[in-house]
């Protein structure tokens, strides 16, 4: 890491280091590497997505949601190595799934209002993916996006019904 010449080189080195550590099961060390990369270039989605994926593998849904939200919020730039399709289809879909997992976890903890809000956000994210022109042009993506949307929407409506019964 000491031979990195530019902040972008250092960012990419830290991203690779985080991936290396994550793939070997060193989640804490990977999280540190991704956090260092975020500090250098918080405007690039690459490290946010990598940290979100690592958190999903560890089933740390809260951390996955935080990182994937930040990644989806980033504008894709020429410095990013994330392909456009992944930025507008794959990672928002991962965000929707992580939101649903975190919502289910919070519902089990009795935090029904928080769970309902997260299910609602998951449905909104899935709906945005579903309405993307990139998705409409691909039959399989369109089917998958529809399924993710209706699944998240039904979970949100179910959570609202549960809240209505408990009030």
mmCIF file of C-alpha atoms in Angstrom:
data_model
loop_
_atom_site.group_PDB
_atom_site.id
_atom_site.type_symbol
_atom_site.label_atom_id
_atom_site.label_comp_id
_atom_site.label_asym_id
_atom_site.label_seq_id
_atom_site.Cartn_x
_atom_site.Cartn_y
_atom_site.Cartn_z
ATOM 1 C CA UNK A 1 0.000 0.000 0.000
ATOM 2 C CA UNK A 2 2.951 2.295 0.460
ATOM 3 C CA UNK A 3 3.662 2.407 -3.310
ATOM 4 C CA UNK A 4 0.289 3.891 -4.203
ATOM 5 C CA UNK A 5 0.943 7.141 -6.027
ATOM 6 C CA UNK A 6 -2.445 8.799 -6.134
ATOM 7 C CA UNK A 7 -5.469 8.802 -3.838
ATOM 8 C CA UNK A 8 -7.320 6.744 -6.460
ATOM 9 C CA UNK A 9 -4.482 4.160 -6.479
ATOM 10 C CA UNK A 10 -4.616 4.000 -2.696
ATOM 11 C CA UNK A 11 -8.414 3.674 -2.814
ATOM 12 C CA UNK A 12 -8.177 0.756 -5.239
ATOM 13 C CA UNK A 13 -5.439 -0.891 -3.178
ATOM 14 C CA UNK A 14 -7.580 -0.674 -0.049
ATOM 15 C CA UNK A 15 -10.539 -2.068 -1.981
ATOM 16 C CA UNK A 16 -8.447 -5.057 -3.101
ATOM 17 C CA UNK A 17 -7.149 -5.519 0.439
ATOM 18 C CA UNK A 18 -10.703 -5.490 1.776
ATOM 19 C CA UNK A 19 -11.773 -8.050 -0.816
ATOM 20 C CA UNK A 20 -8.786 -10.257 0.020
ATOM 21 C CA UNK A 21 -9.532 -10.146 3.743
ATOM 22 C CA UNK A 22 -13.270 -10.618 3.267
ATOM 23 C CA UNK A 23 -12.779 -13.657 1.032
ATOM 24 C CA UNK A 24 -10.670 -15.251 3.751
ATOM 25 C CA UNK A 25 -13.208 -14.607 6.475
ATOM 26 C CA UNK A 26 -11.459 -11.689 8.183
ATOM 27 C CA UNK A 27 -14.590 -9.543 8.322
ATOM 28 C CA UNK A 28 -13.351 -6.969 10.821
ATOM 29 C CA UNK A 29 -10.117 -6.347 8.914
ATOM 30 C CA UNK A 30 -12.072 -6.137 5.654
ATOM 31 C CA UNK A 31 -14.438 -3.591 7.192
ATOM 32 C CA UNK A 32 -11.442 -1.470 8.245
ATOM 33 C CA UNK A 33 -9.991 -1.556 4.718
ATOM 34 C CA UNK A 34 -13.331 -0.581 3.170
ATOM 35 C CA UNK A 35 -13.779 2.216 5.724
ATOM 36 C CA UNK A 36 -10.339 3.564 4.830
ATOM 37 C CA UNK A 37 -11.295 3.463 1.156
ATOM 38 C CA UNK A 38 -14.536 5.335 1.943
ATOM 39 C CA UNK A 39 -12.523 8.014 3.723
ATOM 40 C CA UNK A 40 -10.403 8.568 0.603
ATOM 41 C CA UNK A 41 -13.198 8.571 -2.000
ATOM 42 C CA UNK A 42 -16.689 8.534 -0.450
ATOM 43 C CA UNK A 43 -18.109 9.565 -3.833
ATOM 44 C CA UNK A 44 -17.274 6.218 -5.497
ATOM 45 C CA UNK A 45 -19.685 3.283 -5.074
ATOM 46 C CA UNK A 46 -17.139 0.469 -5.394
ATOM 47 C CA UNK A 47 -16.057 0.211 -1.740
ATOM 48 C CA UNK A 48 -19.603 0.802 -0.498
ATOM 49 C CA UNK A 49 -20.859 -2.112 -2.601
ATOM 50 C CA UNK A 50 -17.961 -4.346 -1.584
ATOM 51 C CA UNK A 51 -18.569 -3.572 2.099
ATOM 52 C CA UNK A 52 -22.295 -4.210 1.627
ATOM 53 C CA UNK A 53 -21.635 -7.555 -0.050
ATOM 54 C CA UNK A 54 -19.259 -8.571 2.740
ATOM 55 C CA UNK A 55 -21.852 -7.613 5.354
ATOM 56 C CA UNK A 56 -24.504 -9.639 3.514
ATOM 57 C CA UNK A 57 -22.222 -12.702 3.506
ATOM 58 C CA UNK A 58 -21.801 -12.233 7.268
ATOM 59 C CA UNK A 59 -25.589 -11.738 7.606
ATOM 60 C CA UNK A 60 -25.005 -8.339 9.203
ATOM 61 C CA UNK A 61 -28.099 -6.830 7.591
ATOM 62 C CA UNK A 62 -27.922 -3.484 9.351
ATOM 63 C CA UNK A 63 -24.384 -2.872 8.089
ATOM 64 C CA UNK A 64 -25.318 -4.167 4.636
ATOM 65 C CA UNK A 65 -28.164 -1.658 4.434
ATOM 66 C CA UNK A 66 -25.915 1.238 5.497
ATOM 67 C CA UNK A 67 -23.247 0.421 2.911
ATOM 68 C CA UNK A 68 -25.596 -0.428 0.045
ATOM 69 C CA UNK A 69 -27.634 2.748 0.627
ATOM 70 C CA UNK A 70 -24.454 4.803 0.393
ATOM 71 C CA UNK A 71 -23.355 2.978 -2.756
ATOM 72 C CA UNK A 72 -26.699 3.399 -4.492
ATOM 73 C CA UNK A 73 -26.673 7.105 -3.583
ATOM 74 C CA UNK A 74 -23.299 7.625 -5.302
ATOM 75 C CA UNK A 75 -23.192 8.839 -8.863
ATOM 76 C CA UNK A 76 -21.264 6.477 -11.087
ATOM 77 C CA UNK A 77 -18.113 8.146 -12.421
ATOM 78 C CA UNK A 78 -15.323 7.240 -14.811
ATOM 79 C CA UNK A 79 -13.106 6.393 -11.814
ATOM 80 C CA UNK A 80 -15.539 3.697 -10.713
ATOM 81 C CA UNK A 81 -15.050 0.119 -11.864
ATOM 82 C CA UNK A 82 -18.688 -0.771 -11.214
ATOM 83 C CA UNK A 83 -20.448 -1.565 -14.490
ATOM 84 C CA UNK A 84 -23.545 0.558 -15.205
ATOM 85 C CA UNK A 85 -25.969 -2.397 -15.075
ATOM 86 C CA UNK A 86 -24.729 -3.398 -11.626
ATOM 87 C CA UNK A 87 -25.148 0.167 -10.367
ATOM 88 C CA UNK A 88 -28.771 0.497 -11.493
ATOM 89 C CA UNK A 89 -30.029 -3.105 -11.242
ATOM 90 C CA UNK A 90 -27.933 -5.514 -9.177
ATOM 91 C CA UNK A 91 -26.905 -3.410 -6.204
ATOM 92 C CA UNK A 92 -30.279 -1.722 -5.678
ATOM 93 C CA UNK A 93 -31.792 -5.224 -5.753
ATOM 94 C CA UNK A 94 -29.284 -6.311 -3.101
ATOM 95 C CA UNK A 95 -30.286 -3.241 -1.088
ATOM 96 C CA UNK A 96 -33.954 -4.219 -1.315
ATOM 97 C CA UNK A 97 -33.135 -7.751 -0.115
ATOM 98 C CA UNK A 98 -30.966 -6.475 2.752
ATOM 99 C CA UNK A 99 -33.727 -4.051 3.786
ATOM 100 C CA UNK A 100 -36.203 -6.944 3.911
ATOM 101 C CA UNK A 101 -33.840 -9.089 6.011
ATOM 102 C CA UNK A 102 -33.197 -6.223 8.435
ATOM 103 C CA UNK A 103 -36.930 -5.458 8.605
ATOM 104 C CA UNK A 104 -37.686 -9.084 9.452
ATOM 105 C CA UNK A 105 -34.991 -9.028 12.151
ATOM 106 C CA UNK A 106 -36.454 -5.887 13.692
ATOM 107 C CA UNK A 107 -39.978 -7.319 13.560
ATOM 108 C CA UNK A 108 -38.744 -10.314 15.567
ATOM 109 C CA UNK A 109 -37.308 -7.879 18.117
ATOM 110 C CA UNK A 110 -40.740 -6.274 18.452
ATOM 111 C CA UNK A 111 -39.773 -3.092 16.616
ATOM 112 C CA UNK A 112 -42.837 -3.173 14.376
ATOM 113 C CA UNK A 113 -42.773 0.496 13.259
ATOM 114 C CA UNK A 114 -39.125 0.267 12.205
ATOM 115 C CA UNK A 115 -39.809 -3.015 10.411
ATOM 116 C CA UNK A 116 -42.716 -1.450 8.528
ATOM 117 C CA UNK A 117 -40.571 1.507 7.428
ATOM 118 C CA UNK A 118 -37.804 -0.789 6.195
ATOM 119 C CA UNK A 119 -40.252 -3.014 4.293
ATOM 120 C CA UNK A 120 -41.717 0.117 2.698
ATOM 121 C CA UNK A 121 -38.263 1.333 1.662
ATOM 122 C CA UNK A 122 -37.482 -2.118 0.233
ATOM 123 C CA UNK A 123 -40.628 -1.927 -1.895
ATOM 124 C CA UNK A 124 -39.731 1.582 -3.122
ATOM 125 C CA UNK A 125 -36.198 0.503 -4.068
ATOM 126 C CA UNK A 126 -37.510 -2.591 -5.874
ATOM 127 C CA UNK A 127 -40.070 -0.451 -7.708
ATOM 128 C CA UNK A 128 -37.310 1.904 -8.906
ATOM 129 C CA UNK A 129 -35.371 -1.072 -10.250
ATOM 130 C CA UNK A 130 -38.503 -2.403 -11.925
ATOM 131 C CA UNK A 131 -39.089 0.901 -13.722
ATOM 132 C CA UNK A 132 -35.534 1.280 -15.072
ATOM 133 C CA UNK A 133 -35.220 1.230 -18.881
ATOM 134 C CA UNK A 134 -32.259 -1.151 -18.531
ATOM 135 C CA UNK A 135 -34.598 -3.682 -16.922
ATOM 136 C CA UNK A 136 -37.400 -3.282 -19.453
ATOM 137 C CA UNK A 137 -35.012 -4.203 -22.258
ATOM 138 C CA UNK A 138 -34.107 -7.571 -20.720
ATOM 139 C CA UNK A 139 -36.882 -10.146 -20.303
ATOM 140 C CA UNK A 140 -35.224 -12.058 -17.422
ATOM 141 C CA UNK A 141 -34.349 -8.860 -15.560
ATOM 142 C CA UNK A 142 -37.928 -7.639 -15.994
ATOM 143 C CA UNK A 143 -39.330 -10.876 -14.540
ATOM 144 C CA UNK A 144 -36.879 -10.832 -11.638
ATOM 145 C CA UNK A 145 -37.589 -7.160 -10.910
ATOM 146 C CA UNK A 146 -41.339 -7.824 -10.871
ATOM 147 C CA UNK A 147 -40.863 -10.745 -8.471
ATOM 148 C CA UNK A 148 -38.630 -8.716 -6.123
ATOM 149 C CA UNK A 149 -41.056 -5.808 -6.174
ATOM 150 C CA UNK A 150 -44.150 -7.859 -5.400
ATOM 151 C CA UNK A 151 -42.343 -9.848 -2.725
ATOM 152 C CA UNK A 152 -41.170 -6.708 -0.935
ATOM 153 C CA UNK A 153 -44.516 -4.950 -1.411
ATOM 154 C CA UNK A 154 -46.415 -7.930 -0.008
ATOM 155 C CA UNK A 155 -44.110 -8.084 3.009
ATOM 156 C CA UNK A 156 -44.683 -4.368 3.611
ATOM 157 C CA UNK A 157 -48.469 -4.758 3.335
ATOM 158 C CA UNK A 158 -48.292 -7.789 5.625
ATOM 159 C CA UNK A 159 -46.312 -5.815 8.188
ATOM 160 C CA UNK A 160 -48.869 -3.000 8.025
ATOM 161 C CA UNK A 161 -51.622 -5.554 8.657
ATOM 162 C CA UNK A 162 -49.721 -6.943 11.656
ATOM 163 C CA UNK A 163 -49.354 -3.440 13.047
ATOM 164 C CA UNK A 164 -53.076 -2.840 12.576
ATOM 165 C CA UNK A 165 -53.828 -5.976 14.548
ATOM 166 C CA UNK A 166 -51.472 -5.070 17.398
ATOM 167 C CA UNK A 167 -52.699 -1.494 17.884
#
